[in-house]
Structure formats: structure tokens, C-alpha cells
Amino acid sequence: MPAKLRAIISGAGFGGLTAATALARRGWTVTVFERQPEVRAAGSGIYIWENGLRILEAIGANVVRPDTFHGRAMEQRDGQNQVIDAGEFPPDMRLVTVPRKDLLESLKNTAIGAGVDIRTGAEVIGASAAAELHFGGGHTETADLVVGADGIWSAVRRALGLELFHEQTVEGALRAIIPGTQQDLGDNGRDKYIENWNGTRRFLITPLTPTEMYLAFTCPKEDDAGKISPLDKKAWTSSFPHWSHLIERVEDIIPWSPYSTISVKSWSAGRSAIIGDAAHAQPPNLGQGGGMAMQIGLALAVAMEGVTDRRDIPDRLSAWEQRERELVDHCQKWSRMYGEVSFLPDEVRKRAITHTMADPWVRSQITRAARSHPTGT
Ligand SMILES: Cc1cc2nc3c(=O)[nH]c(=O)nc-3n(C[C@H](O)[C@H](O)[C@H](O)COP(=O)(O)OP(=O)(O)OC[C@H]3O[C@@H](n4cnc5c(N)ncnc54)[C@H](O)[C@@H]3O)c2cc1C
């Protein structure tokens, strides 16, 4: 029997844990190095579209519970609370929203169940194309495959010299989870996600559980009152007065931060690869950054199926990127384009959303990643 191949992964986020589980299930010995003292999610809630749900089902991660919120529409409203676009989802495109910590916990437990060794408090400071990860104190781990899943500021991407550009948006968001129920959304808001626009401010309401809601407050960096934390409730209520009962409930808030777009020359160098935000971060307008991290992580493991000689790994990595990258680039491009809507004058935005969202081709482009059948599912 050939010796087991070993993968070492930097980062226990959505991408790293998905790749780890999928590789372990294919017979690899897998170690994940996470710099935080524990596996911990940053952020409030997360949208998981059809593609993400298929991946979770394929790796056996259980995040959907009987009381998980399934939205049936993403409604767009203007500053007067008038509906701009009703945004109903087709029945074959599921969408759920869950607390981030629940998704990460489920991925962590699934990885451990598959035999993955997760080491916390382990910060990677460098990597090489020969599948090495470097740590402080001159320590190096070597393997057959390295996966850099260490997020936007990826040390692995930097060490491998793969970055083309890292661009930050003018727009950013503050995020909070508040107590709330469907009754808070009014009769015409039930079972929906509601995105509200006024000037350059955007307010997204996302039910999470029967008793919790996730709120995102989006504004440009020059909006001092909008971006300050603790939240300036008066400033946000003045933009969205009909939602004052929700804004009032905000206690802890994740401070404003901009979004990143990362573009790289290649997803790999030698026997080292990068996935997720490290390779293809995108603004969150389509709610697909985490979905794409899991999708590319699972596809990477599928690309390694049947490898017995590590010398075949670089070619397998090239084939993996060739197969997967077009969809990821498409999703990143459309997410960035959607972000431009924030900067249109209100009346232009209203017309732009009404007309473009009524176009089936535009809708199909926006939902292409969500409707995709990820490799390995
Ligand atoms: C406001 C906002 C809303 C979003 N909403 C959604 C959404 O609804 N749906 C969706 O799919 N996506 C969403 N995203 C995007 C999503 O959060 C990211 O795309 C996703 O977290 C990327 O996963 P990842 O595993 O690649 O990286 P990360 O989640 O960033 O995980 C990286 C991990 O690596 C660790 N790490 C970093 N550096 C090192 C190091 N040097 N050594 C060891 N470990 C290290 C980190 O601690 C972390 O645990 C949103 C993003 C933002 C900003």
C-alpha cells in the first residue's frame, strides 16, 4: 500500500476546513494551522446559497436545522420603504442564512470527524513552492501539498509571489446581530431578506433564527456619521426611519471595514496552492465569498483524487485552476459590478434595479455561481 500523502493547510476558515475534510476523506493525512487561539468566526451572519448547501451536504457538514431561516425573496426597497424589486427566488435555488459561528463550528466538527488535525495558535509566516510552511522560531513543516487558506492578508500568497492586485473598496459595512422575529418585518416583509437604499447608505435585514436577525449597515468611508462605532443610531434612523425599531436594538457592533478584491497570477506555485479569500476575495454583494472558498476547496481535493506520486501535483493543480477559475472570476466581476449601484443617485438606482433585475439574462448572470453544481457534489 502506498504511503499516505500529507497536506498542510494555513487557515481554519470556511475554505481551509472544507479542503481539509475533503482531502482527509480521500485518504490524505491533513494538518490545519490556525493562528487564532481557537477556531473562531469573525462576523455576524452568512448567506449560504444552493451551491454552498450542496457542498455542505457532500462533505456531511450539518448546519441546516429545522428552524434555519430559508428566505423566499431578496426584496429591494427605497428610502421611503417602497419596493423597487420583489426579487423572488426560483424554487430550485435554495438560500439559507445562519450565524457564522454555527457554520464554522459545523465545518470544524466535520473536519475533526474526518481525522483532520487542527492546531491553533500557529501562525504561518511564509511558504515555498516545495510545499513548506514556515513558522516563527525558524520552524518549518513540509508536506506533499500546501494549501494557503489564510484569508485576505494571506502570508502564503505573499510568500509565493502570486498577487497581482489587492484593491479595497470605498464602501464598507458595520454588522450586528440583534434580537428580532418575523413580526418585526411587517406583514409584507415575512420570509424575506430586505435590502434598503437611501443615498449612499444601504441597510440589509437578514433573519437568522426565529429570535435573531443580522443587520448590515453599508456606507462609504467618507460618511463619518454612518461608519462610526458604536453605531450612530440617530444617523441611521434618519436614513431608514421605518426601521427605527430594529436599529434601536443594536448593542455590540463589528466596526466598519472596507471590502477586498484579490486577483492573482495563478492559484498555485509548484506543490503549493491558495484558495478562498487568499486567492479570489470579492465584495460581499452576491453573498458568495464563503461559498466560493468552500467550492474551490472541495474541487481541490477532487483534483487530487488518485495521486500517488507527488511529482504529479503541480499538473493536477494547473488542471484544477483551469476548470474552476472562470466561474470564480465571473462571480467576482459581477459582485464588483453590483457594488457600483450604491453610488448611483437614488432615482437612477431605482430605475437601474427595476430594469436590470427584470432582465432574465442579468438575473442568470448574478445567480450563476449560486445555481452551479460544484465539483465533487
Ligand atoms: C461584510 C461581509 C459580508 C459577507 N457575507 C457573506 C455571505 O453572506 N456569504 C458568503 O458566502 N460570503 C460572505 N462574505 C465573504 C466571506 O466572509 C469570505 O469570503 C470567507 O470568509 C472566506 O473564507 P476563507 O476561508 O477563504 O477565509 P477566512 O474566513 O478569512 O479564514 C481565514 C482563516 O485563516 C486564518 N489565518 C489568517 N492568517 C493566518 C496565518 N498567517 N497563519 C495561520 N492562520 C491564519 C484566520 O484566522 C482565519 O481563521 C462576506 C464578507 C464580508 C466582509
Coordinates of C-alpha atoms and ligand atoms in Angstrom, one line a residue:
M1 CA 0.0 0.0 0.0
P2 CA 1.5 3.4 -1.0
A3 CA 2.3 5.8 1.9
K4 CA -0.4 8.4 2.6
L5 CA 0.2 11.8 1.2
R6 CA 0.3 14.7 3.6
A7 CA -1.4 18.2 3.1
I8 CA -0.7 21.1 5.4
I9 CA -3.2 24.0 5.4
S10 CA -2.8 27.5 6.6
G11 CA -6.1 28.9 8.0
A12 CA -9.1 27.2 9.6
G13 CA -11.8 29.3 7.9
F14 CA -14.6 28.1 5.6
G15 CA -12.2 27.3 2.7
G16 CA -9.4 25.6 4.7
L17 CA -11.8 23.4 6.7
T18 CA -13.7 22.3 3.6
A19 CA -10.5 21.4 1.8
A20 CA -9.1 19.7 4.9
T21 CA -12.2 17.5 5.3
A22 CA -12.4 16.6 1.6
L23 CA -8.7 15.7 1.4
A24 CA -8.9 13.6 4.6
R25 CA -11.9 11.7 3.2
R26 CA -9.7 10.9 0.1
G27 CA -7.1 9.3 2.2
W28 CA -4.7 12.2 2.9
T29 CA -3.1 13.0 6.3
V30 CA -4.2 16.6 6.9
T31 CA -3.0 19.2 9.4
V32 CA -4.5 22.7 9.6
F33 CA -2.6 25.5 11.2
E34 CA -4.7 28.4 12.6
R35 CA -3.2 31.5 14.0
Q36 CA -6.1 32.3 16.4
P37 CA -6.1 30.6 19.9
E38 CA -9.3 28.8 18.8
V39 CA -11.3 28.2 15.6
R40 CA -13.3 31.4 15.6
A41 CA -15.6 33.2 13.1
A42 CA -15.3 36.9 12.5
G43 CA -18.6 38.4 11.5
S44 CA -22.3 38.0 12.2
G45 CA -24.4 36.0 9.8
I46 CA -23.7 34.4 6.5
Y47 CA -25.8 33.7 3.4
I48 CA -25.4 30.1 2.1
W49 CA -26.7 29.7 -1.5
E50 CA -27.7 26.5 -3.3
N51 CA -24.0 25.8 -4.3
G52 CA -22.8 26.1 -0.7
L53 CA -25.6 23.8 0.5
R54 CA -24.6 21.2 -2.0
I55 CA -21.0 21.4 -0.8
L56 CA -22.1 21.1 2.9
E57 CA -24.2 18.1 2.0
A58 CA -21.3 16.5 0.1
I59 CA -18.9 16.7 3.0
G60 CA -21.5 15.9 5.6
A61 CA -21.5 19.2 7.5
N62 CA -24.8 19.7 9.2
V63 CA -25.6 23.4 9.5
V64 CA -29.3 23.5 8.4
R65 CA -31.7 22.9 11.3
P66 CA -35.4 22.7 11.4
D67 CA -35.6 26.4 12.5
T68 CA -32.9 27.7 10.0
F69 CA -34.2 30.7 8.0
H70 CA -34.9 30.0 4.3
G71 CA -35.7 33.2 2.6
R72 CA -38.1 33.2 -0.4
A73 CA -37.1 36.6 -1.8
M74 CA -34.4 39.3 -1.6
E75 CA -36.5 42.5 -1.7
Q76 CA -35.0 45.8 -2.6
R77 CA -36.7 49.0 -1.1
D78 CA -36.0 52.7 -1.4
G79 CA -35.7 55.3 1.3
Q80 CA -39.5 55.6 1.5
N81 CA -39.8 51.9 2.1
Q82 CA -41.3 51.4 -1.3
V83 CA -40.5 48.1 -3.1
I84 CA -38.1 48.6 -6.0
D85 CA -37.7 44.9 -6.8
A86 CA -39.5 41.9 -5.3
G87 CA -36.6 39.5 -6.1
E88 CA -38.3 36.2 -5.6
F89 CA -36.1 33.1 -5.8
P90 CA -36.9 30.2 -8.1
P91 CA -37.8 27.0 -6.1
D92 CA -34.6 25.1 -7.3
M93 CA -32.3 27.8 -5.8
R94 CA -32.2 27.4 -2.1
L95 CA -30.8 30.1 0.2
V96 CA -30.4 29.9 4.0
T97 CA -28.8 32.3 6.5
V98 CA -27.1 31.2 9.6
P99 CA -24.9 32.6 12.3
R100 CA -21.3 32.4 11.1
K101 CA -20.1 30.7 14.2
D102 CA -22.6 27.9 13.6
L103 CA -21.2 27.3 10.1
L104 CA -17.6 27.4 11.3
E105 CA -18.4 25.1 14.2
S106 CA -20.1 22.6 11.9
L107 CA -17.1 22.6 9.5
K108 CA -14.7 22.2 12.3
N109 CA -16.5 19.2 13.8
T110 CA -16.8 17.7 10.4
A111 CA -13.1 18.1 9.8
I112 CA -12.2 16.6 13.2
G113 CA -14.6 13.7 12.5
A114 CA -12.8 13.1 9.2
G115 CA -9.4 12.8 11.1
V116 CA -8.0 16.3 10.4
D117 CA -5.5 17.6 13.0
I118 CA -6.3 21.2 13.8
R119 CA -3.5 23.2 15.6
T120 CA -4.5 26.6 16.9
G121 CA -2.2 29.4 18.0
A122 CA 0.0 28.5 15.0
E123 CA 0.8 31.5 12.8
V124 CA 2.2 30.8 9.3
I125 CA 4.7 33.4 8.3
G126 CA 5.9 32.0 5.0
A127 CA 5.7 29.2 2.4
S128 CA 7.5 27.8 -0.5
A129 CA 6.6 26.1 -3.8
A130 CA 8.1 22.9 -2.4
A131 CA 5.1 22.5 -0.1
E132 CA 6.7 24.1 3.0
L133 CA 5.1 26.3 5.6
H134 CA 7.3 28.5 7.8
F135 CA 6.6 29.5 11.4
G136 CA 8.2 31.7 13.9
G137 CA 11.3 30.5 15.7
G138 CA 12.7 29.0 12.4
H139 CA 10.3 26.1 12.5
T140 CA 9.2 24.6 9.1
E141 CA 6.6 22.0 8.2
T142 CA 7.0 20.0 5.0
A143 CA 4.4 18.0 3.1
D144 CA 3.3 16.9 -0.3
L145 CA 0.8 19.7 -0.7
V146 CA 0.4 23.1 0.9
V147 CA -3.0 24.9 0.9
G148 CA -3.0 28.6 1.8
A149 CA -6.5 29.3 3.0
D150 CA -5.4 32.2 5.2
G151 CA -7.7 34.9 4.0
I152 CA -7.3 38.4 2.6
W153 CA -3.9 39.1 4.0
S154 CA -2.6 35.6 3.1
A155 CA 1.0 35.1 4.1
V156 CA 1.1 32.1 1.8
R157 CA 0.1 34.2 -1.3
R158 CA 2.7 36.8 -0.4
A159 CA 5.5 34.3 0.1
L160 CA 4.7 32.5 -3.2
G161 CA 4.7 35.9 -5.1
L162 CA 1.2 35.2 -6.6
E163 CA -0.5 38.5 -6.1
L164 CA -1.5 40.7 -9.0
F165 CA -3.5 43.2 -7.0
H166 CA -5.3 43.8 -3.7
E167 CA -7.9 46.5 -4.0
Q168 CA -10.1 47.9 -1.2
T169 CA -13.5 49.4 -1.8
V170 CA -14.6 52.9 -0.8
E171 CA -17.7 51.2 0.6
G172 CA -17.7 49.1 3.8
A173 CA -20.1 47.7 6.4
L174 CA -20.8 47.5 10.1
R175 CA -22.5 44.3 11.2
A176 CA -24.6 43.3 14.2
I177 CA -26.9 40.5 15.4
I178 CA -30.0 41.7 17.3
P179 CA -33.0 40.0 18.9
G180 CA -35.9 40.0 16.4
T181 CA -38.7 37.9 14.9
Q182 CA -40.6 37.8 11.7
Q183 CA -43.3 40.1 13.3
D184 CA -40.7 42.9 13.2
L185 CA -40.7 42.9 9.4
G186 CA -44.4 43.7 9.0
D187 CA -47.0 41.7 7.0
N188 CA -45.3 42.3 3.7
G189 CA -41.8 41.5 4.9
R190 CA -42.3 38.0 6.1
D191 CA -39.9 35.3 4.9
K192 CA -37.8 37.8 3.0
Y193 CA -34.4 39.4 3.1
I194 CA -34.9 43.2 2.8
E195 CA -32.2 45.5 1.4
N196 CA -32.9 49.2 1.8
W197 CA -31.2 52.0 -0.1
N198 CA -31.0 55.7 0.7
G199 CA -28.3 57.9 -0.9
T200 CA -25.0 56.1 -0.4
R201 CA -26.3 54.2 2.7
R202 CA -27.6 50.7 2.5
F203 CA -29.3 48.7 5.3
L204 CA -29.7 44.9 4.9
I205 CA -32.0 43.0 7.2
T206 CA -31.4 39.2 7.4
P207 CA -33.4 36.9 9.6
L208 CA -31.1 34.2 11.1
T209 CA -33.1 32.2 13.6
P210 CA -36.6 32.5 14.9
T211 CA -35.3 35.0 17.5
E212 CA -32.3 36.7 15.9
M213 CA -31.6 39.0 13.0
Y214 CA -28.4 40.0 11.3
L215 CA -28.2 43.7 10.3
A216 CA -25.6 45.2 7.9
F217 CA -25.1 48.9 7.6
T218 CA -23.2 49.8 4.5
C219 CA -21.7 53.3 3.6
P220 CA -18.7 54.9 2.0
K221 CA -15.6 55.7 4.0
E222 CA -16.2 59.5 3.9
D223 CA -19.5 59.0 5.7
D224 CA -18.2 59.8 9.2
A225 CA -21.6 59.5 11.0
G226 CA -22.5 56.4 9.0
K227 CA -19.3 54.4 9.7
I228 CA -18.7 55.3 13.3
S229 CA -19.0 52.6 16.0
P230 CA -20.7 52.3 18.4
L231 CA -23.5 52.8 15.8
D232 CA -24.8 56.3 15.4
K233 CA -28.4 55.2 15.7
K234 CA -29.7 58.7 15.1
A235 CA -27.8 58.9 11.8
W236 CA -29.1 55.5 10.6
T237 CA -32.6 56.1 11.8
S238 CA -32.7 59.4 9.8
S239 CA -31.9 57.4 6.6
F240 CA -34.3 54.5 7.4
P241 CA -37.0 55.8 9.8
H242 CA -39.4 52.9 9.2
W243 CA -36.7 50.5 10.6
S244 CA -36.0 52.5 13.8
H245 CA -37.4 49.6 16.0
L246 CA -34.6 47.4 14.7
I247 CA -31.8 50.0 14.7
E248 CA -32.6 50.8 18.3
R249 CA -31.8 47.2 19.3
V250 CA -28.2 47.3 18.2
E251 CA -25.8 46.7 21.1
D252 CA -22.5 45.2 20.0
I253 CA -21.3 46.0 16.5
I254 CA -18.5 44.9 14.3
P255 CA -16.7 48.1 13.2
W256 CA -16.8 49.4 9.7
S257 CA -14.3 47.9 7.3
P258 CA -13.9 48.0 3.5
Y259 CA -14.1 45.0 1.2
S260 CA -11.2 43.5 -0.7
T261 CA -10.8 42.3 -4.2
I262 CA -7.8 40.0 -4.7
S263 CA -6.5 39.0 -8.1
V264 CA -3.6 36.6 -8.5
K265 CA -1.4 35.4 -11.4
S266 CA -2.1 31.8 -10.6
W267 CA -3.8 29.8 -7.8
S268 CA -0.6 27.7 -7.3
A269 CA 3.2 27.6 -7.5
G270 CA 4.8 24.1 -7.5
R271 CA 3.0 22.0 -4.9
S272 CA 1.5 24.9 -3.0
A273 CA -2.0 26.3 -3.7
I274 CA -4.1 29.1 -2.5
I275 CA -7.9 29.1 -2.1
G276 CA -10.7 31.3 -0.8
D277 CA -10.2 35.0 0.0
A278 CA -6.4 34.4 -0.2
A279 CA -6.9 33.8 -3.9
H280 CA -10.1 35.4 -5.0
A281 CA -11.6 37.7 -2.4
Q282 CA -14.6 39.7 -3.6
P283 CA -17.0 42.3 -2.2
P284 CA -20.0 40.6 -0.5
N285 CA -22.7 41.9 -2.8
L286 CA -23.6 38.4 -4.1
G287 CA -23.0 36.6 -0.7
Q288 CA -20.6 34.2 -2.5
G289 CA -17.1 34.8 -1.0
G290 CA -17.6 32.0 1.5
G291 CA -19.4 29.8 -1.0
M292 CA -16.6 30.1 -3.5
A293 CA -14.0 29.4 -0.8
M294 CA -15.7 26.1 0.0
Q295 CA -16.4 25.3 -3.6
I296 CA -12.7 25.7 -4.6
G297 CA -11.6 23.9 -1.5
L298 CA -13.7 20.9 -2.3
A299 CA -12.7 21.0 -6.0
L300 CA -9.0 21.0 -5.0
A301 CA -9.5 17.7 -3.1
V302 CA -11.3 16.2 -6.0
A303 CA -8.4 17.3 -8.3
M304 CA -6.0 15.3 -6.0
E305 CA -8.0 12.0 -6.3
G306 CA -5.8 9.1 -7.3
V307 CA -2.5 11.0 -6.9
T308 CA 0.2 8.6 -5.6
D309 CA 3.3 10.5 -6.8
R310 CA 3.8 14.0 -5.5
R311 CA 5.5 15.0 -8.8
D312 CA 2.1 14.9 -10.4
I313 CA 0.7 17.5 -8.0
P314 CA 1.7 20.7 -10.0
D315 CA -0.1 19.5 -13.1
R316 CA -3.2 18.5 -11.1
L317 CA -3.2 22.0 -9.6
S318 CA -3.0 23.6 -13.0
A319 CA -5.9 21.5 -14.3
W320 CA -7.9 22.4 -11.2
E321 CA -7.5 26.1 -11.7
Q322 CA -8.3 25.8 -15.4
R323 CA -11.5 24.0 -14.6
E324 CA -12.7 26.2 -11.8
R325 CA -11.4 29.7 -12.3
E326 CA -13.7 31.0 -15.0
L327 CA -16.8 30.8 -12.6
V328 CA -14.9 32.3 -9.7
D329 CA -13.7 35.2 -11.9
H330 CA -17.3 35.7 -13.2
C331 CA -18.7 35.8 -9.7
Q332 CA -16.0 38.3 -8.6
K333 CA -16.7 40.5 -11.6
W334 CA -20.5 40.6 -11.1
S335 CA -20.1 41.2 -7.3
R336 CA -17.9 44.2 -8.0
M337 CA -20.3 45.5 -10.7
Y338 CA -23.3 45.2 -8.3
G339 CA -21.4 47.3 -5.8
E340 CA -21.4 50.2 -8.3
V341 CA -25.2 50.5 -7.8
S342 CA -24.5 52.1 -4.3
F343 CA -23.1 55.2 -5.9
L344 CA -25.9 55.9 -8.4
P345 CA -28.3 58.8 -7.5
D346 CA -31.5 57.4 -5.9
E347 CA -33.8 57.8 -8.9
V348 CA -31.2 56.4 -11.3
R349 CA -30.6 53.4 -9.0
K350 CA -34.3 52.7 -8.7
R351 CA -34.6 52.6 -12.5
A352 CA -31.4 50.7 -12.9
I353 CA -32.5 48.0 -10.4
T354 CA -36.1 47.8 -11.7
H355 CA -35.0 47.4 -15.3
T356 CA -31.9 45.2 -15.0
M357 CA -33.4 42.8 -12.4
A358 CA -36.4 42.3 -14.7
D359 CA -34.0 41.0 -17.4
P360 CA -33.7 37.2 -17.1
W361 CA -30.2 37.3 -18.6
V362 CA -28.9 39.7 -15.9
R363 CA -30.6 37.6 -13.2
S364 CA -29.0 34.5 -14.6
Q365 CA -25.5 36.1 -14.5
I366 CA -26.0 37.3 -10.9
T367 CA -27.1 33.8 -9.7
R368 CA -24.8 31.7 -11.9
A369 CA -22.5 30.7 -9.0
A370 CA -25.4 30.1 -6.7
R371 CA -27.0 27.8 -9.3
S372 CA -23.8 26.0 -10.2
H373 CA -23.1 22.3 -9.4
P374 CA -19.8 22.4 -7.6
T375 CA -17.2 19.8 -8.5
G376 CA -17.5 16.9 -6.0
T377 CA -21.2 17.3 -5.3
Ligands
LIG1 C1 -19.5 42.2 5.3 C2 -19.2 40.9 4.7 C3 -20.3 40.0 4.4 C4 -20.1 38.8 3.8 N1 -21.2 38.0 3.6 C5 -21.0 36.8 3.0 C6 -22.1 35.9 2.8 O1 -23.3 36.2 3.2 N2 -21.9 34.7 2.2 C7 -20.7 34.3 1.8 O2 -20.5 33.2 1.2 N3 -19.6 35.1 2.0 C8 -19.7 36.3 2.6 N4 -18.7 37.1 2.8 C9 -17.3 36.7 2.4 C10 -16.7 35.6 3.3 O3 -16.7 36.1 4.6 C11 -15.3 35.3 2.9 O4 -15.3 35.1 1.5 C12 -14.9 34.0 3.6 O5 -14.8 34.2 5.0 C13 -13.6 33.5 3.0 O6 -13.3 32.3 3.6 P1 -11.7 31.8 3.7 O7 -11.7 30.5 4.4 O8 -11.1 32.0 2.4 O9 -11.0 33.0 4.6 P2 -11.3 33.4 6.1 O10 -12.7 33.2 6.5 O11 -10.8 34.8 6.2 O12 -10.4 32.4 7.0 C14 -9.0 32.5 7.0 C15 -8.5 31.9 8.3 O13 -7.1 31.9 8.3 C16 -6.6 32.3 9.5 N5 -5.3 33.0 9.2 C17 -5.0 34.2 8.7 N6 -3.7 34.4 8.6 C18 -3.1 33.3 9.1 C19 -1.7 32.9 9.2 N7 -0.8 33.7 8.8 N8 -1.5 31.7 9.8 C20 -2.5 30.8 10.2 N9 -3.8 31.2 10.1 C21 -4.1 32.4 9.5 C22 -7.6 33.3 10.0 O14 -7.5 33.5 11.4 C23 -8.9 32.6 9.6 O15 -9.3 31.7 10.5 C24 -18.8 38.4 3.4 C25 -17.7 39.2 3.7 C26 -17.9 40.5 4.3 C27 -16.7 41.3 4.5

